[in-house]
Structures are given as C-alpha cells and as structure tokens.
C-alpha cells in the first residue's frame, strides 16, 4: 500500500521553492548544479515542515514544466533525495517525502522541570506561568464554602458538576453561540478532553490531520493512541491556515479527525481569521471529518485591540449545533496549569457518548477544582485573574523579544499578538543540538522537531513567555552560549551555569 498521506501539486511546490530564493545567500556562496539546488530546496522544505513528511510529490514531468527545467534535472534531484533518505518511491504509487532513519522523533512530551532544578536551570520548556494570586486562593476558599452539600454525595459526576456545566454553557451563549448544559462535559484538563475525543472517534490506525507544527504533547498523545498523523503546513508567518491545503488533505487523506488551534496557535502564535475558520469548517463538513478546535489560548490576547471585540468569532460559531466541530476549552493556560479543569462542547449525542465511555477511564473530574472554577466564573474573579495573566505574559513577551534580538540578532521570528510562545528560526543551527547544548549551560528549551511530525522543524525552537526582566536577559545569554557551542562543535563539558535567583 502507498505510504503517502497527502500530496503537493507541481504549481504549489514551485511556489514554495521560489519563496526560498528570497533568502539571502552567505558571502562567497557558490551556485550548485541545478539538480543539487532543487534537491536542497525540497529537503529544506521538508525539514522546515513547509512540505509535510509522507507527502506525495508531483511527477517528474509535471514539476519540470512548472519550474521550466529539464525532466533530467528533476529526475536527478529526486534520485539525490532518495539516496539521502528524504524521498521514498514505489512503482505505481509515486514518490513521497521522508526523513532519514537516523533522525528519530523525540519520544516524550514537554514534562515540567523538577522543582529542585529551578535554582540552576532556566526552564523554557513548559509554557505555563505561576498562579495569578490572590485569585487562586480566593477560588479555593470559595470552593470550600460550597463543598459541604457535595460531600454528602458519592462525588462522581462523569459529565461534570451541573452548576459548572450550566456556567460554561452560559459563557458560550454570551459569546454568540447558543449552548445548553447538555452540550458540555467537564474533563481533567484539555489533555483529558482530547484523549477522550480521540478514543471515541479515532481508533488505532485512523488518520488524524494536524497542523504542522502543532502542540507537542497532543501529537505524542495521538501517537500513543495509535493514530496516523497527517501534517498540514501552516501558512507563512502568523496568518493562520493554508485552507486550500487543508481542503486538499481532507479530500484526499479522508482523516477521521482534524485537530487545530485557531487562536494564538501553539507553538507559532498564529491567529486564523474568520474567513479561514468558515472555510475550514465547510471543508471538514464536506469531507465527513470531525474538527477538534482547541480554545485553550483564546483569552490570552496581548494586543489591546482584542479587548475591544476584535477577536474573530469562535470556530464553533460556524457549526453551532456541534455536528462537525468539537470544541475543547481549559482553565490551565488562561488561569493556572495546576487547575486541571477542561471541557468539551459538542452535540448532545457526542457528549453522551463521551460520558458513557468515561466509566472505563477516570470516572470524573475532582469536585473541589470544579467548584473553584465555577466560583471564578460566577463572581467575576476569572476576568480579573485572566487580565493579570495577560499583563504578565505581555511584559514577559516584550522582555524576551528584546533579549533575544540583542543576544542573537540572526535568529528570526514574528511577534504574536497573543498566546504564550515565540516560534524562532535559529539562524541555521540545529534546534536539537541547541536544546542539548542548552542543558549544559543551564537553559532548558524544546527543539522544533518536538512540534512536527517525523522530524520536521529541525532549525526551530519554541520560546515561551514564562520569564521576564533579568531572567529573560539571562535566558537569552545562555541561549547565545549554547549557540556558540553548536557553532564551534564543542564536545567538552561547558562551564557550569551559575545559580540564578529571580
């Protein structure tokens, strides 16, 4: 059977290759043979995730016509890519992109750094901020006051506390999407929600379309569930999705599920506009694909204009009944990662199926934490806590951007208008080697391949807005030290990092 899961047309590949020509070449760079330049261009597109792994490439004759080169040039380029492990072919199935066998995927997600290491290592691996006090303490105190009646019950609420389900439904209705409590299930964080959705809709071997890049922990969750991931490259910059590419993948690969982050995408920070949202929902409906919209970053807008109602409408507003779009929300990013409360909004029959399946999973979500989130929603504490969170993230973003530009001027990025992460092209250096060197100089940072499928994004890093001020300056200085180690190929022990006290 064919190993490819999507396809790249000749005209599309030609446009992508042409866009590379805008990047300046280094001084003294010699022009390679035409076939070598073409092979290098395709290889770079694969490593950067702009052409997905397991994407079928156009036939030699078609690509030659689109590029105005000879078919012999394309054939030689394809043969070079096959030799290097970036292309596989089979008679009758065509040729599709790959990565060499010596480039294994990171097998783990982005687990938090142990607290005992925080004195000597700056942790840029976990995109989470400390709790916004005094709101965490007040919420827990409010929850304790509401707890006694629930303590006289068995405490198992597989769909979530009725009061919290009603409150979440009310909040969606206030956003212009009429919602009943029967359309809500409370979960143990967004990860618990997506795990339940994957088990319901996508059995082992089913295809799930994902943005490329995408959130590392979700990708790993899906891999461990046995899914076949179909990557769909993001549009250039922070402009959201390439909907034409999405439509092609949904039509040709027919994935059972598609997972997207429309609002301040993790890791790129991209924001999809309303037209993209409408078109993607229409494409998913036509393909019979269930579209999972992750809203965990929705309230973390950092540009003040969004406070005046400039945010695009939610993805589920283009499918209000929830027959195509399943929405996931969470308190973990907007409030605190330690508040493991998430939720699903979907059609009532989907919610009933999720709740029924929960009897064989975790039975339900902790009552006390649900009461705490309900207290925040019902008292206005949520809005004040999230406003504090936005202020912290905005200050940290600006400090980190300034520090990286000062210490690492060759690194490239665009400043997102929200979210918690900066997606950085690391000046031609290997992200994996930078991450390894960073551990030695006292800064922990995730490399780009963690956020891709099958080894893409080797030249990238994700930097979260979790440190600011002097800590951001020190983090950038340590990243610069790591870059020097990579550039020089140093293999000895680096100087031990000094303990840093914020």
Short mmCIF file of C-alpha atoms in Angstrom, two decimals, residues 7-21 23 32-64 66-67 69-89 95-100 233 245 454-458:
data_model
loop_
_atom_site.label_atom_id
_atom_site.label_comp_id
_atom_site.label_asym_id
_atom_site.label_seq_id
_atom_site.Cartn_x
_atom_site.Cartn_y
_atom_site.Cartn_z
CA UNK A 7 0.01 15.38 -1.92
CA UNK A 8 1.82 18.50 -3.10
CA UNK A 9 0.93 19.77 -6.57
CA UNK A 10 3.57 20.87 -9.07
CA UNK A 11 2.46 24.53 -9.05
CA UNK A 12 2.32 24.58 -5.25
CA UNK A 13 5.79 23.06 -4.89
CA UNK A 14 7.16 25.51 -7.45
CA UNK A 15 5.77 28.45 -5.43
CA UNK A 16 7.34 27.13 -2.24
CA UNK A 17 10.71 26.65 -3.92
CA UNK A 18 10.55 30.14 -5.42
CA UNK A 19 9.87 31.67 -2.00
CA UNK A 20 13.20 30.25 -0.78
CA UNK A 21 15.07 32.37 -3.31
CA UNK A 23 16.51 34.34 1.50
CA UNK A 32 25.38 24.47 -7.04
CA UNK A 33 24.29 22.40 -10.05
CA UNK A 34 20.61 22.81 -10.89
CA UNK A 35 19.65 19.32 -9.70
CA UNK A 36 21.52 19.86 -6.41
CA UNK A 37 19.82 23.20 -5.82
CA UNK A 38 16.43 21.59 -6.44
CA UNK A 39 17.17 18.66 -4.11
CA UNK A 40 18.43 21.03 -1.40
CA UNK A 41 15.34 23.19 -1.77
CA UNK A 42 12.95 20.26 -1.33
CA UNK A 43 14.99 18.90 1.59
CA UNK A 44 14.82 22.28 3.35
CA UNK A 45 11.06 22.49 2.78
CA UNK A 46 10.67 19.08 4.45
CA UNK A 47 12.94 19.94 7.40
CA UNK A 48 11.07 23.21 7.98
CA UNK A 49 7.70 21.48 7.78
CA UNK A 50 6.50 23.54 4.82
CA UNK A 51 6.15 20.29 2.87
CA UNK A 52 4.91 17.54 5.20
CA UNK A 53 6.61 14.21 5.63
CA UNK A 54 4.74 11.46 3.71
CA UNK A 55 3.52 13.98 1.11
CA UNK A 56 3.39 12.70 -2.45
CA UNK A 57 5.49 14.84 -4.78
CA UNK A 58 4.45 15.66 -8.34
CA UNK A 59 5.62 13.51 -11.22
CA UNK A 60 8.97 14.47 -12.72
CA UNK A 61 7.45 15.79 -15.97
CA UNK A 62 4.86 17.95 -14.13
CA UNK A 63 7.42 19.54 -11.83
CA UNK A 64 9.84 20.14 -14.72
CA UNK A 66 6.24 24.17 -13.53
CA UNK A 67 9.90 25.02 -12.84
CA UNK A 69 13.76 22.98 -16.12
CA UNK A 70 14.54 19.71 -17.84
CA UNK A 71 13.00 16.46 -16.70
CA UNK A 72 16.56 15.14 -16.30
CA UNK A 73 17.20 17.82 -13.65
CA UNK A 74 14.12 16.80 -11.66
CA UNK A 75 14.95 13.09 -12.00
CA UNK A 76 18.49 13.70 -10.73
CA UNK A 77 17.15 15.76 -7.79
CA UNK A 78 14.68 13.05 -6.84
CA UNK A 79 17.42 10.42 -7.03
CA UNK A 80 19.66 12.53 -4.75
CA UNK A 81 16.83 12.86 -2.25
CA UNK A 82 16.21 9.10 -2.32
CA UNK A 83 19.91 8.46 -1.69
CA UNK A 84 19.88 10.85 1.29
CA UNK A 85 16.72 9.35 2.77
CA UNK A 86 14.42 12.30 2.13
CA UNK A 87 12.36 10.58 -0.58
CA UNK A 88 10.86 7.13 -0.98
CA UNK A 89 9.32 5.73 -4.14
CA UNK A 95 7.37 9.31 -4.68
CA UNK A 96 6.75 10.77 -1.26
CA UNK A 97 8.80 12.76 1.25
CA UNK A 98 10.54 11.10 4.18
CA UNK A 99 13.28 11.73 6.75
CA UNK A 100 16.41 9.63 7.13
CA UNK A 233 1.64 23.01 6.87
CA UNK A 245 -4.01 22.84 1.52
CA UNK A 454 8.51 12.72 11.59
CA UNK A 455 11.44 15.05 12.17
CA UNK A 456 10.39 18.37 10.64
CA UNK A 457 11.41 21.82 12.01
CA UNK A 458 14.99 20.90 12.87
#
